[in-house]
Amino acid sequence: MKTEDFDFLSGMLKERSGLMLTQDKIYLLESRLTPLARKRGLDTLDALIQKLRMRADQGLIRDVTEAMTTNESFFFRDNTPFDLFKNHVAPAMEKARGNQKRLRIWCAAASTGQEPYSLAILLREQWHKWKDWRIEIIGTDICTQVLDKAKAGSYSQFEVQRGLPIQLLIKYFKQEGDIWRLNDEIRNMVTYRPFNLLDNFIGLGNFDIIFCRNVLIYFDQPTKSAVLNRMAKTLAKDGTLFLGAAETVLGITDEFRPVRGQRGLYVPSSGEAEKLMGLG
Amino acid sequence: MKLCLVVDDSKVIRKVARRILEELHFDIEEAVDGQDALEACERNMPDVVLLDWNMPVMDGLEFLRAVRARDDFEQPIVVFCTTENDMAHIRTAIEAGANEYIMKPFDREIIEAKFSQVGLM
Ligand SMILES: C[S@@+](CC[C@H](N)C(=O)[O-])C[C@H]1O[C@@H](n2cnc3c(N)ncnc32)[C@H](O)[C@@H]1O
């Protein structure tokens, strides 16, 4: 690929989704965009690039942006965050929101839904505590294709075997041929909508818990800071933020600080959420 | 190191499972059917049994029931690993005392995920 083509594509992707690509990722552009070019009736990636240069075809730009997202996800990914949620974060919220009985959770890069559904399942497992609460779990992602899959709640045999304990498979899924489909009681706990983390967050409302896992790694430093700073404004002062195992707030924003000894868990700098969670 | 007993009548499957589990730092013993596995348990009780369902002589479910019925056994963790991939089989296995259940085909990621779920890693 020519340098100017790489610069053109990577510039476009950075602007659209925040995705940072370095020259050593050219193979990714080639392997993901060549099939898209073919689907669009073009012979080569070069032809696709030419088309993009000629005219700002919004549909095509969106397809290119979506094709370049990495959507890998699995149930209870990394386990620890979900243990923390179950043992500390949810009990803290049960106390702190005991009067309103309202809880809003945001999965900001929900992909194919395994993350929000894992949370829904954990809450469902202690439904006696939550049944008269108004719990909203909102899953957003820039990629509409993955959201369609998330909404369907249908997973392959392979997908349900990565991270999902067999007892929970038995309890919350129905088998439909090769497909394992989540029960409606879990599916109905989560709402999905397309949302770009580069956009402003007005309209999303405020949250008690934010999961923003394995998406900031794709952004450059200023973009990470901007996203986290805006998240701080939507998160309750006694709320919590979960990041992926390879992500941190250190050196990126002063709005959050890590909870000591609890990997992946962050709280607003001004707050005292640790006490509430019994982690102080 | 933890000891895993791989029970499968297919030599190929035993070999694949052995390779994955050795990479995950398990010692491996092999058995070709339930009867063979029961004898292996009597000699040297494994920490975990990776268990096929359909085998000659004694099948996986019979083996599991026999193991769970023994009160002189230090009970191992049992992870089924079978092509039986319908809910009825899964329920039967769990009710008989299986700790986890893998539907074939499997790969390293699935073994790793399932083994860490039952606290082996
Ligand atoms: C690797 S997945 C993470 C899924 C899940 N959070 C997890 O940890 O398993 C990353 C997701 O981020 C989404 N994404 C990338 N850029 C985004 C943006 N600017 N706004 C919203 N979502 C974005 C991708 O579409 C992809 O589905």
PDB file of C-alpha atoms in Angstrom, chain A residues 126-275:
ATOM      1  CA  GLN A 126     -29.582 -12.485  43.042  1.00  0.00           C
ATOM      2  CA  TRP A 127     -32.948 -11.404  41.806  1.00  0.00           C
ATOM      3  CA  HIS A 128     -34.514 -11.465  45.287  1.00  0.00           C
ATOM      4  CA  LYS A 129     -32.478  -8.309  45.962  1.00  0.00           C
ATOM      5  CA  TRP A 130     -33.211  -6.523  42.729  1.00  0.00           C
ATOM      6  CA  LYS A 131     -36.633  -7.539  41.531  1.00  0.00           C
ATOM      7  CA  ASP A 132     -38.391  -4.352  42.567  1.00  0.00           C
ATOM      8  CA  TRP A 133     -35.576  -2.115  41.291  1.00  0.00           C
ATOM      9  CA  ARG A 134     -35.534  -0.227  38.055  1.00  0.00           C
ATOM     10  CA  ILE A 135     -32.329  -1.477  36.508  1.00  0.00           C
ATOM     11  CA  GLU A 136     -31.159  -0.208  33.158  1.00  0.00           C
ATOM     12  CA  ILE A 137     -28.239  -1.795  31.375  1.00  0.00           C
ATOM     13  CA  ILE A 138     -27.380   0.115  28.233  1.00  0.00           C
ATOM     14  CA  GLY A 139     -25.019  -1.371  25.701  1.00  0.00           C
ATOM     15  CA  THR A 140     -23.575   0.929  23.059  1.00  0.00           C
ATOM     16  CA  ASP A 141     -21.112   0.427  20.244  1.00  0.00           C
ATOM     17  CA  ILE A 142     -20.092   2.262  17.108  1.00  0.00           C
ATOM     18  CA  CYS A 143     -20.569  -0.880  15.053  1.00  0.00           C
ATOM     19  CA  THR A 144     -24.195  -1.570  14.157  1.00  0.00           C
ATOM     20  CA  GLN A 145     -23.469  -5.088  12.946  1.00  0.00           C
ATOM     21  CA  VAL A 146     -22.333  -6.270  16.351  1.00  0.00           C
ATOM     22  CA  LEU A 147     -25.311  -4.597  17.993  1.00  0.00           C
ATOM     23  CA  ASP A 148     -27.682  -6.616  15.802  1.00  0.00           C
ATOM     24  CA  LYS A 149     -26.022  -9.766  17.032  1.00  0.00           C
ATOM     25  CA  ALA A 150     -26.129  -8.508  20.607  1.00  0.00           C
ATOM     26  CA  LYS A 151     -29.848  -7.825  20.369  1.00  0.00           C
ATOM     27  CA  ALA A 152     -30.525 -11.286  18.999  1.00  0.00           C
ATOM     28  CA  GLY A 153     -28.689 -12.810  21.957  1.00  0.00           C
ATOM     29  CA  SER A 154     -27.701 -15.789  19.815  1.00  0.00           C
ATOM     30  CA  TYR A 155     -24.305 -17.347  20.193  1.00  0.00           C
ATOM     31  CA  SER A 156     -22.382 -20.218  18.668  1.00  0.00           C
ATOM     32  CA  GLN A 157     -21.285 -23.287  20.563  1.00  0.00           C
ATOM     33  CA  PHE A 158     -17.779 -21.865  20.581  1.00  0.00           C
ATOM     34  CA  GLU A 159     -18.892 -18.507  22.007  1.00  0.00           C
ATOM     35  CA  VAL A 160     -20.906 -19.991  24.870  1.00  0.00           C
ATOM     36  CA  GLN A 161     -17.938 -22.068  25.925  1.00  0.00           C
ATOM     37  CA  ARG A 162     -15.579 -19.167  26.438  1.00  0.00           C
ATOM     38  CA  GLY A 163     -16.183 -17.911  29.947  1.00  0.00           C
ATOM     39  CA  LEU A 164     -19.742 -18.994  30.597  1.00  0.00           C
ATOM     40  CA  PRO A 165     -20.070 -21.561  33.396  1.00  0.00           C
ATOM     41  CA  ILE A 166     -22.116 -24.566  32.295  1.00  0.00           C
ATOM     42  CA  GLN A 167     -24.676 -24.034  35.074  1.00  0.00           C
ATOM     43  CA  LEU A 168     -25.472 -20.601  33.664  1.00  0.00           C
ATOM     44  CA  LEU A 169     -25.735 -21.994  30.146  1.00  0.00           C
ATOM     45  CA  ILE A 170     -28.298 -24.514  31.360  1.00  0.00           C
ATOM     46  CA  LYS A 171     -30.199 -21.894  33.283  1.00  0.00           C
ATOM     47  CA  TYR A 172     -30.350 -18.969  30.870  1.00  0.00           C
ATOM     48  CA  PHE A 173     -30.019 -20.331  27.329  1.00  0.00           C
ATOM     49  CA  LYS A 174     -32.184 -22.270  24.920  1.00  0.00           C
ATOM     50  CA  GLN A 175     -30.688 -24.471  22.283  1.00  0.00           C
ATOM     51  CA  GLU A 176     -31.916 -23.843  18.743  1.00  0.00           C
ATOM     52  CA  GLY A 177     -30.002 -26.178  16.470  1.00  0.00           C
ATOM     53  CA  ASP A 178     -26.390 -25.005  16.435  1.00  0.00           C
ATOM     54  CA  ILE A 179     -27.317 -21.783  18.144  1.00  0.00           C
ATOM     55  CA  TRP A 180     -27.613 -21.002  21.831  1.00  0.00           C
ATOM     56  CA  ARG A 181     -30.108 -18.259  22.507  1.00  0.00           C
ATOM     57  CA  LEU A 182     -30.377 -16.240  25.690  1.00  0.00           C
ATOM     58  CA  ASN A 183     -33.741 -16.324  27.450  1.00  0.00           C
ATOM     59  CA  ASP A 184     -35.911 -13.260  27.102  1.00  0.00           C
ATOM     60  CA  GLU A 185     -35.698 -12.521  30.828  1.00  0.00           C
ATOM     61  CA  ILE A 186     -31.998 -11.738  30.355  1.00  0.00           C
ATOM     62  CA  ARG A 187     -32.275 -10.218  26.887  1.00  0.00           C
ATOM     63  CA  ASN A 188     -34.936  -7.799  28.056  1.00  0.00           C
ATOM     64  CA  MET A 189     -32.667  -6.461  30.782  1.00  0.00           C
ATOM     65  CA  VAL A 190     -30.333  -4.864  28.240  1.00  0.00           C
ATOM     66  CA  THR A 191     -31.055  -2.167  25.668  1.00  0.00           C
ATOM     67  CA  TYR A 192     -28.684  -1.492  22.818  1.00  0.00           C
ATOM     68  CA  ARG A 193     -28.064   1.556  20.740  1.00  0.00           C
ATOM     69  CA  PRO A 194     -25.395   2.737  18.342  1.00  0.00           C
ATOM     70  CA  PHE A 195     -23.114   5.316  19.845  1.00  0.00           C
ATOM     71  CA  ASN A 196     -19.712   6.712  18.953  1.00  0.00           C
ATOM     72  CA  LEU A 197     -17.491   7.442  21.950  1.00  0.00           C
ATOM     73  CA  LEU A 198     -16.067  10.429  20.060  1.00  0.00           C
ATOM     74  CA  ASP A 199     -19.473  12.126  20.132  1.00  0.00           C
ATOM     75  CA  ASN A 200     -20.727  14.122  23.077  1.00  0.00           C
ATOM     76  CA  PHE A 201     -22.450  12.182  25.824  1.00  0.00           C
ATOM     77  CA  ILE A 202     -25.450  14.456  26.233  1.00  0.00           C
ATOM     78  CA  GLY A 203     -28.588  12.386  25.836  1.00  0.00           C
ATOM     79  CA  LEU A 204     -27.153   9.312  27.485  1.00  0.00           C
ATOM     80  CA  GLY A 205     -27.994  10.515  30.978  1.00  0.00           C
ATOM     81  CA  ASN A 206     -26.071   9.668  34.126  1.00  0.00           C
ATOM     82  CA  PHE A 207     -24.713   6.335  35.203  1.00  0.00           C
ATOM     83  CA  ASP A 208     -23.845   4.527  38.415  1.00  0.00           C
ATOM     84  CA  ILE A 209     -21.497   2.028  36.800  1.00  0.00           C
ATOM     85  CA  ILE A 210     -19.598   2.219  33.537  1.00  0.00           C
ATOM     86  CA  PHE A 211     -17.877  -0.652  31.790  1.00  0.00           C
ATOM     87  CA  CYS A 212     -15.528   0.722  29.144  1.00  0.00           C
ATOM     88  CA  ARG A 213     -13.360  -2.269  28.469  1.00  0.00           C
ATOM     89  CA  ASN A 214     -10.952  -3.038  25.678  1.00  0.00           C
ATOM     90  CA  VAL A 215     -11.756  -0.062  23.520  1.00  0.00           C
ATOM     91  CA  LEU A 216      -9.478   2.734  24.792  1.00  0.00           C
ATOM     92  CA  ILE A 217      -6.466   0.668  23.738  1.00  0.00           C
ATOM     93  CA  TYR A 218      -7.301   1.526  20.138  1.00  0.00           C
ATOM     94  CA  PHE A 219      -7.229   5.293  20.754  1.00  0.00           C
ATOM     95  CA  ASP A 220      -4.350   7.749  21.055  1.00  0.00           C
ATOM     96  CA  GLN A 221      -3.594   9.525  24.312  1.00  0.00           C
ATOM     97  CA  PRO A 222      -5.605  12.742  23.737  1.00  0.00           C
ATOM     98  CA  THR A 223      -8.632  10.739  22.624  1.00  0.00           C
ATOM     99  CA  LYS A 224      -8.410   8.489  25.689  1.00  0.00           C
ATOM    100  CA  SER A 225      -8.239  11.578  27.929  1.00  0.00           C
ATOM    101  CA  ALA A 226     -11.171  13.234  26.217  1.00  0.00           C
ATOM    102  CA  VAL A 227     -13.351  10.126  26.471  1.00  0.00           C
ATOM    103  CA  LEU A 228     -12.514   9.533  30.136  1.00  0.00           C
ATOM    104  CA  ASN A 229     -13.044  13.175  31.056  1.00  0.00           C
ATOM    105  CA  ARG A 230     -16.477  13.116  29.498  1.00  0.00           C
ATOM    106  CA  MET A 231     -17.255   9.838  31.224  1.00  0.00           C
ATOM    107  CA  ALA A 232     -16.395  11.431  34.555  1.00  0.00           C
ATOM    108  CA  LYS A 233     -19.214  13.927  33.965  1.00  0.00           C
ATOM    109  CA  THR A 234     -21.791  11.201  33.365  1.00  0.00           C
ATOM    110  CA  LEU A 235     -20.730   8.998  36.266  1.00  0.00           C
ATOM    111  CA  ALA A 236     -22.169   9.414  39.766  1.00  0.00           C
ATOM    112  CA  LYS A 237     -19.667  10.644  42.365  1.00  0.00           C
ATOM    113  CA  ASP A 238     -19.948   7.327  44.206  1.00  0.00           C
ATOM    114  CA  GLY A 239     -19.977   5.370  40.957  1.00  0.00           C
ATOM    115  CA  THR A 240     -17.402   3.025  39.469  1.00  0.00           C
ATOM    116  CA  LEU A 241     -15.599   2.619  36.187  1.00  0.00           C
ATOM    117  CA  PHE A 242     -14.226  -0.622  34.811  1.00  0.00           C
ATOM    118  CA  LEU A 243     -11.469  -0.613  32.209  1.00  0.00           C
ATOM    119  CA  GLY A 244      -9.823  -3.506  30.373  1.00  0.00           C
ATOM    120  CA  ALA A 245      -6.813  -5.338  31.727  1.00  0.00           C
ATOM    121  CA  ALA A 246      -4.442  -3.467  29.407  1.00  0.00           C
ATOM    122  CA  GLU A 247      -5.942  -0.044  30.110  1.00  0.00           C
ATOM    123  CA  THR A 248      -5.442   2.549  32.827  1.00  0.00           C
ATOM    124  CA  VAL A 249      -6.265   6.135  33.808  1.00  0.00           C
ATOM    125  CA  LEU A 250      -2.758   6.829  35.062  1.00  0.00           C
ATOM    126  CA  GLY A 251      -1.116   9.592  33.079  1.00  0.00           C
ATOM    127  CA  ILE A 252      -4.295   9.994  31.057  1.00  0.00           C
ATOM    128  CA  THR A 253      -6.801  11.746  33.300  1.00  0.00           C
ATOM    129  CA  ASP A 254      -7.010  13.135  36.824  1.00  0.00           C
ATOM    130  CA  GLU A 255     -10.745  12.603  36.971  1.00  0.00           C
ATOM    131  CA  PHE A 256     -10.383   8.960  38.048  1.00  0.00           C
ATOM    132  CA  ARG A 257      -8.073   7.013  40.261  1.00  0.00           C
ATOM    133  CA  PRO A 258      -7.435   3.287  40.479  1.00  0.00           C
ATOM    134  CA  VAL A 259      -8.830   1.409  43.476  1.00  0.00           C
ATOM    135  CA  ARG A 260      -5.772   0.040  45.177  1.00  0.00           C
ATOM    136  CA  GLY A 261      -5.209  -3.656  44.679  1.00  0.00           C
ATOM    137  CA  GLN A 262      -8.273  -4.050  42.465  1.00  0.00           C
ATOM    138  CA  ARG A 263      -7.175  -4.399  38.898  1.00  0.00           C
ATOM    139  CA  GLY A 264      -9.369  -2.714  36.324  1.00  0.00           C
ATOM    140  CA  LEU A 265     -11.521  -0.848  38.867  1.00  0.00           C
ATOM    141  CA  TYR A 266     -11.528   2.969  38.992  1.00  0.00           C
ATOM    142  CA  VAL A 267     -13.472   5.601  40.884  1.00  0.00           C
ATOM    143  CA  PRO A 268     -13.928   9.363  40.532  1.00  0.00           C
ATOM    144  CA  SER A 269     -10.953  11.107  42.136  1.00  0.00           C
ATOM    145  CA  SER A 270     -13.152  13.277  44.297  1.00  0.00           C
ATOM    146  CA  GLY A 271     -15.330  10.430  45.569  1.00  0.00           C
ATOM    147  CA  GLU A 272     -15.044   7.929  48.376  1.00  0.00           C
ATOM    148  CA  ALA A 273     -16.458   4.909  46.680  1.00  0.00           C
ATOM    149  CA  GLU A 274     -13.947   2.521  48.288  1.00  0.00           C
ATOM    150  CA  LYS A 275     -15.581   2.840  51.697  1.00  0.00           C
TER     151      LYS A 275
END
